[in-house]
Tab-separated table of C-alpha atoms in Angstrom:
chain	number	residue	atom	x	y	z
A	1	UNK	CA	19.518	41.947	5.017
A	2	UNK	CA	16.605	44.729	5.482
A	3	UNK	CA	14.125	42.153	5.560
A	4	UNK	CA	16.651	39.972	8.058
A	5	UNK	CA	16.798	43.148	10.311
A	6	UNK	CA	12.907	43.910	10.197
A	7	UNK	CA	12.116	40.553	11.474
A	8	UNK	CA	14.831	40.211	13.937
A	9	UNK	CA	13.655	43.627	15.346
A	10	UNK	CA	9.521	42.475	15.227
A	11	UNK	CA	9.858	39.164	16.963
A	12	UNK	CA	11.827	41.052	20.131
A	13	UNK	CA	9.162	44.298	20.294
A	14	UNK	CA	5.879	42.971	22.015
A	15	UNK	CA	3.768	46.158	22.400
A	16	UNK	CA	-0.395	47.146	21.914
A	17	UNK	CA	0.363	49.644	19.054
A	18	UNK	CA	3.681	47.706	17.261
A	19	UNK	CA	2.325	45.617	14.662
A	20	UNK	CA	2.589	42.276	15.401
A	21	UNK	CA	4.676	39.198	13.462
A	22	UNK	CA	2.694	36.434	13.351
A	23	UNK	CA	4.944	34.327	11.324
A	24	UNK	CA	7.260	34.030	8.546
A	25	UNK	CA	7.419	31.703	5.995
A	26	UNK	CA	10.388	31.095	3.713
A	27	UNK	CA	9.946	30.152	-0.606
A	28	UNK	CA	13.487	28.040	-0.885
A	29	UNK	CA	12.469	28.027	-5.027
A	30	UNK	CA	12.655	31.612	-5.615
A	31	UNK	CA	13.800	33.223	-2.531
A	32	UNK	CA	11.318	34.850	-1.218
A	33	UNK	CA	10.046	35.838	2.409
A	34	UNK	CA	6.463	36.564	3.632
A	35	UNK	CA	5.696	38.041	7.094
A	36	UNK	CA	1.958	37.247	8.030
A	37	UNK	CA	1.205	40.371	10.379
A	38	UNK	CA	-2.436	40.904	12.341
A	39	UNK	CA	-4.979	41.886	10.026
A	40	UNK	CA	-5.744	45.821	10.367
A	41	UNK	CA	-8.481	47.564	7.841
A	42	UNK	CA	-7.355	51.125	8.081
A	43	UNK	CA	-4.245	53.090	7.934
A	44	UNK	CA	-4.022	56.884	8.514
A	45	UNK	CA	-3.069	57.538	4.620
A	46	UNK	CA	-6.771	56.212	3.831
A	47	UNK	CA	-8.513	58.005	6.897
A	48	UNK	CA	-6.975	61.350	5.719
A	49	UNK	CA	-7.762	60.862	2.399
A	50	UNK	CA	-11.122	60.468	2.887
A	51	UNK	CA	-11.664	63.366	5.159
A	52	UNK	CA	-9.411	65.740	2.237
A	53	UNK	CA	-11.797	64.413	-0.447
A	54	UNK	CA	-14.738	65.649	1.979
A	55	UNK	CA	-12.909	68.751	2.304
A	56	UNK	CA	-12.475	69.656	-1.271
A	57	UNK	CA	-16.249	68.897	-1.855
A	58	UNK	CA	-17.143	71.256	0.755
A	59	UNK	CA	-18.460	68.793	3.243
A	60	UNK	CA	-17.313	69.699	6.943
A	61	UNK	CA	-16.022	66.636	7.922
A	62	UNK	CA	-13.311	66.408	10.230
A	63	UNK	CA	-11.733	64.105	12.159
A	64	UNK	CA	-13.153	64.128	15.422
A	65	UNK	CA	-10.539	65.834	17.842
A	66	UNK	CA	-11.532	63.086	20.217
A	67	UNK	CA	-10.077	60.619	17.863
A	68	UNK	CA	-6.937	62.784	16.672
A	69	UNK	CA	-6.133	62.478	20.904
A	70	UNK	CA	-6.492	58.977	20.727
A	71	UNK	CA	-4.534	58.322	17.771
A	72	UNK	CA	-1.813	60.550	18.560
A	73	UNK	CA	-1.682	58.858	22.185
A	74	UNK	CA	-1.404	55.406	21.026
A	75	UNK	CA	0.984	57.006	18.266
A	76	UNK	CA	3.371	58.305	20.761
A	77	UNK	CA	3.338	55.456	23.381
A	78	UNK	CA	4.343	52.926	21.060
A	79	UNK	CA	6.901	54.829	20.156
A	80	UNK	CA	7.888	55.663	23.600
A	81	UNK	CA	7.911	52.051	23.739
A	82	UNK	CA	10.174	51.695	20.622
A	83	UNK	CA	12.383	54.655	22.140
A	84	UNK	CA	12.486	52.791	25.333
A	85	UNK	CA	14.060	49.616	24.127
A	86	UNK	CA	16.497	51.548	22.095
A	87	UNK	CA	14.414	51.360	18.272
A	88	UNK	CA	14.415	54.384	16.034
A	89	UNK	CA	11.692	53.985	13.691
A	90	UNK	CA	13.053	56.564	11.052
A	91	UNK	CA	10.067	56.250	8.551
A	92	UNK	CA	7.350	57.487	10.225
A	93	UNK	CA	4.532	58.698	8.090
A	94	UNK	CA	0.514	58.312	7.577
A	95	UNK	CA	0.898	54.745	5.578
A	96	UNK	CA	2.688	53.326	7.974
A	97	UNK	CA	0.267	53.825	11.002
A	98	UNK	CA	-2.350	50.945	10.778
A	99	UNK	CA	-5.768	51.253	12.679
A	100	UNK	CA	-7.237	48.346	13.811
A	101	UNK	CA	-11.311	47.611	12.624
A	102	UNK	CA	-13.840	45.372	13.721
A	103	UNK	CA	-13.290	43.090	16.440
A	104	UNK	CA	-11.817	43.771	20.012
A	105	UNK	CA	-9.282	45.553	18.989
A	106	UNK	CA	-11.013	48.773	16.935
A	107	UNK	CA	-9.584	51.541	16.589
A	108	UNK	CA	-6.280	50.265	18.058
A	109	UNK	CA	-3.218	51.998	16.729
A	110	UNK	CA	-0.470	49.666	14.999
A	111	UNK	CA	3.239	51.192	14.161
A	112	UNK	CA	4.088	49.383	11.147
A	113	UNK	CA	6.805	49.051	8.396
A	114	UNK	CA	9.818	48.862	9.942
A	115	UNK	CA	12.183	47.961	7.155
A	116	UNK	CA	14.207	51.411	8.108
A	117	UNK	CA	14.592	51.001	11.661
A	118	UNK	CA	17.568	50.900	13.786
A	119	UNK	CA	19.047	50.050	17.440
A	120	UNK	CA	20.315	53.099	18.912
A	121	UNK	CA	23.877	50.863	19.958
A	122	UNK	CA	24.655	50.448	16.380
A	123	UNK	CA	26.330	52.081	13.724
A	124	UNK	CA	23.474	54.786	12.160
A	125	UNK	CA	24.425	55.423	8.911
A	126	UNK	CA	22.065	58.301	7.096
A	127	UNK	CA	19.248	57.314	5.253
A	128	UNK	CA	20.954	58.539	2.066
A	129	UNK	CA	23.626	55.429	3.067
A	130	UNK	CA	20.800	53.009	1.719
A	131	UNK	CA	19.844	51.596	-1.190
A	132	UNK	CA	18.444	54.812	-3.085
A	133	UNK	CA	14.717	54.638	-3.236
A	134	UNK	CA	11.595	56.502	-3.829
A	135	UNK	CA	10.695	58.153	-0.858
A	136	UNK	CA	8.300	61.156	0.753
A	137	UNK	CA	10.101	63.438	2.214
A	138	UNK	CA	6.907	65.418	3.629
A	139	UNK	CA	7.719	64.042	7.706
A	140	UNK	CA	11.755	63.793	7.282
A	141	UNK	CA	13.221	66.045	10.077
A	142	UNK	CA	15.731	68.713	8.886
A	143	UNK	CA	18.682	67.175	10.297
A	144	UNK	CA	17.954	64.428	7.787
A	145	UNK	CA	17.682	67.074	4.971
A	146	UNK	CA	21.013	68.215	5.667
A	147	UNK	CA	23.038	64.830	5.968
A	148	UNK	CA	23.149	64.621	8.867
A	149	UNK	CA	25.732	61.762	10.096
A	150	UNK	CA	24.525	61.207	13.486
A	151	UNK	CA	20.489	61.931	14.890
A	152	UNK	CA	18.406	60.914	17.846
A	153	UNK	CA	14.719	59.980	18.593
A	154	UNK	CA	13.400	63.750	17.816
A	155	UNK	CA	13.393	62.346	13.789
A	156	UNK	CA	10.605	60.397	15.074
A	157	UNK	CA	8.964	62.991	17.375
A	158	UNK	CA	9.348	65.207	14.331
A	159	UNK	CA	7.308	62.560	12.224
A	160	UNK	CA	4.825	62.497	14.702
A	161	UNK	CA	4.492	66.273	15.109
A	162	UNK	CA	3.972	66.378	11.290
A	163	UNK	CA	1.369	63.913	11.344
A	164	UNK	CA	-0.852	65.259	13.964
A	165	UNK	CA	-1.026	68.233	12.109
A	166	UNK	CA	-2.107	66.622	9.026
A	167	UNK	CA	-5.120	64.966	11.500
A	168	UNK	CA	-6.283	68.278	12.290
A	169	UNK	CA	-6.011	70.312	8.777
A	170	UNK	CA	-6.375	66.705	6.241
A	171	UNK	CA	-3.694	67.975	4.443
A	172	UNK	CA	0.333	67.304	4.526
A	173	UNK	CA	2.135	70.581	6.915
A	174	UNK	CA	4.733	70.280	4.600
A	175	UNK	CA	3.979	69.532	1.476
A	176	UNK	CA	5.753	70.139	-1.549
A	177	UNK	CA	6.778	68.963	-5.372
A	178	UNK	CA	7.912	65.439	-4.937
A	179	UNK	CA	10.451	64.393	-7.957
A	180	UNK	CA	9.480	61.199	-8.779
A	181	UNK	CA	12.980	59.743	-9.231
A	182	UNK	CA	15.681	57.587	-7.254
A	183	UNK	CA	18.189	59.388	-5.235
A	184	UNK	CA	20.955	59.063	-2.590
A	185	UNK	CA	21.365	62.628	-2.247
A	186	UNK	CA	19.499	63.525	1.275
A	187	UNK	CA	19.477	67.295	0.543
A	188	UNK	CA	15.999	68.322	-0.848
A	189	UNK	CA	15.419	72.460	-1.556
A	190	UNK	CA	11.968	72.446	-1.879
A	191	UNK	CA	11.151	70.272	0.973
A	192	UNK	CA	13.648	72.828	3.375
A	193	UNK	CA	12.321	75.685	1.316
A	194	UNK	CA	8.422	75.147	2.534
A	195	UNK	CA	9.744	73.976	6.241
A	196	UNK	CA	11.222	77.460	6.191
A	197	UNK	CA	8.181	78.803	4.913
A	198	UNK	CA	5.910	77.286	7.400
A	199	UNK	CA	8.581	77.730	10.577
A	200	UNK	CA	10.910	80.575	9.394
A	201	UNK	CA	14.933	80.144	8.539
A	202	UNK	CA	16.560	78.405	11.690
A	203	UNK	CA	18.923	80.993	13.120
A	204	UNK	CA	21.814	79.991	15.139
A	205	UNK	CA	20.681	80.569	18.529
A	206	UNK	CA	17.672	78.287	17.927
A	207	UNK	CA	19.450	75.604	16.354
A	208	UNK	CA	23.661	75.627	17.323
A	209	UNK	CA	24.652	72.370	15.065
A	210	UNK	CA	23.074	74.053	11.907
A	211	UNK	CA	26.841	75.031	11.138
A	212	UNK	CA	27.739	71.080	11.342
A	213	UNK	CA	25.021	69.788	9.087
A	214	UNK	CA	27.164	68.137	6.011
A	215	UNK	CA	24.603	69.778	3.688
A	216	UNK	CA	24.964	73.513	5.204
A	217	UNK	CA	27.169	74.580	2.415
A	218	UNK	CA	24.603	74.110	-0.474
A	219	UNK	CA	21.603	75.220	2.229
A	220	UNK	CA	23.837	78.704	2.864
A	221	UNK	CA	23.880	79.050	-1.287
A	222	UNK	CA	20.668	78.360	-1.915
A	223	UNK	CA	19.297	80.270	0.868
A	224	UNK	CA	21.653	83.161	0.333
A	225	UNK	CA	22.324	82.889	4.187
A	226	UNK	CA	25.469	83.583	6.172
């Protein structure tokens, strides 16, 4: 059904930085689908890397704050685009933001992977609804973290925020201990613990649903918060 979904949603969004279904071809023996998508060389995972590995050997090499603005443009107005026609992307992270290489195209931005999106007019169940998988939790909002039932299009703003920062600084804003397992459980303490370190502990006034987050319970024990 994910795979169903992703292609119903592709072949409806026509936009310069959505990645583009070119077709889709069907194995009847074993049951298997292949999406052919346009070609891109780069994604931001690799372009980060390479800068961090720079980094750590004390090269200054950045990415050029010219082309942080461009990505982060093209980032946001294909989601705007997404947003627009009612699309919540919901895994928004550094893999899943192609660049474009040679051709006429370069250094075109392509939104990519979206096997967790969803229409805003339907149902949203929580990611922790899904079939449990191994996931990085580094650019999930904190409504997510907490459970919660119902979210909007700041998830994806939230993403995005966390990504530009990693352009600028080639390293993850919020990084932390990944466990290496399967899980359904959206609650994750370290992942909160270093958004808290990096933002401070969300008091009421700044954020008035904290109280109605399905995970505030545990978060008020483990935080020791009232």
């Amino acid at each position: 059904m994910s795979a169903c979904r992703e292609i119903a949603l592709l072949r409806e969004l026509k936009h310069v930085n959505v990645i583009n279904l070119q077709r889709v071809f069907l194995s009847h023996s074993d049951r298997k689908v292949w999406l052919l998508f346009d070609y891109a060389e780069h994604d931001l995972w690799h372009i980060i890397k390479f800068h961090r590995g720079a980094k750590a050997n004390k090269k200054q090499v950045v990415v050029p704050k010219g082309m942080v603005k461009s990505l982060i443009y093209q980032i946001l107005d294909g989601i705007h685009y997404l947003h627009t026609n009612w699309v919540l992307h919901r895994d928004l992270k550094p893999a899943n933001i192609l660049v474009m290489g040679e051709g006429i195209e370069r250094g075109r931005v392509k939104i990519a992977d979206m096997g967790f999106a969803r229409l805003f007019n339907a149902p949203l169940k929580p990611l922790a609804d899904l079939d449990p998988v191994v996931v990085t939790f580094w650019y999930r909002a904190p409504e997510l973290l907490l459970g919660a039932r119902h979210y909007t299009k700041a998830i994806d703003i939230w993403a995005i925020g966390c990504i530009f920062a990693e352009l600028l600084t080639s390293e993850p804003i919020f990084h932390c201990r990944q466990e290496d397992i399967k899980t359904s459980n959206p609650y994750h303490h370290d992942q909160l613990d270093r958004i808290f370190n990096v933002m401070g502990f969300p008091l009421d006034k700044d954020w008035e649903d904290i109280r109605k987050m399905p995970e505030h319970p545990t978060l008020s024990k483990d935080f020791k918060r009232n």
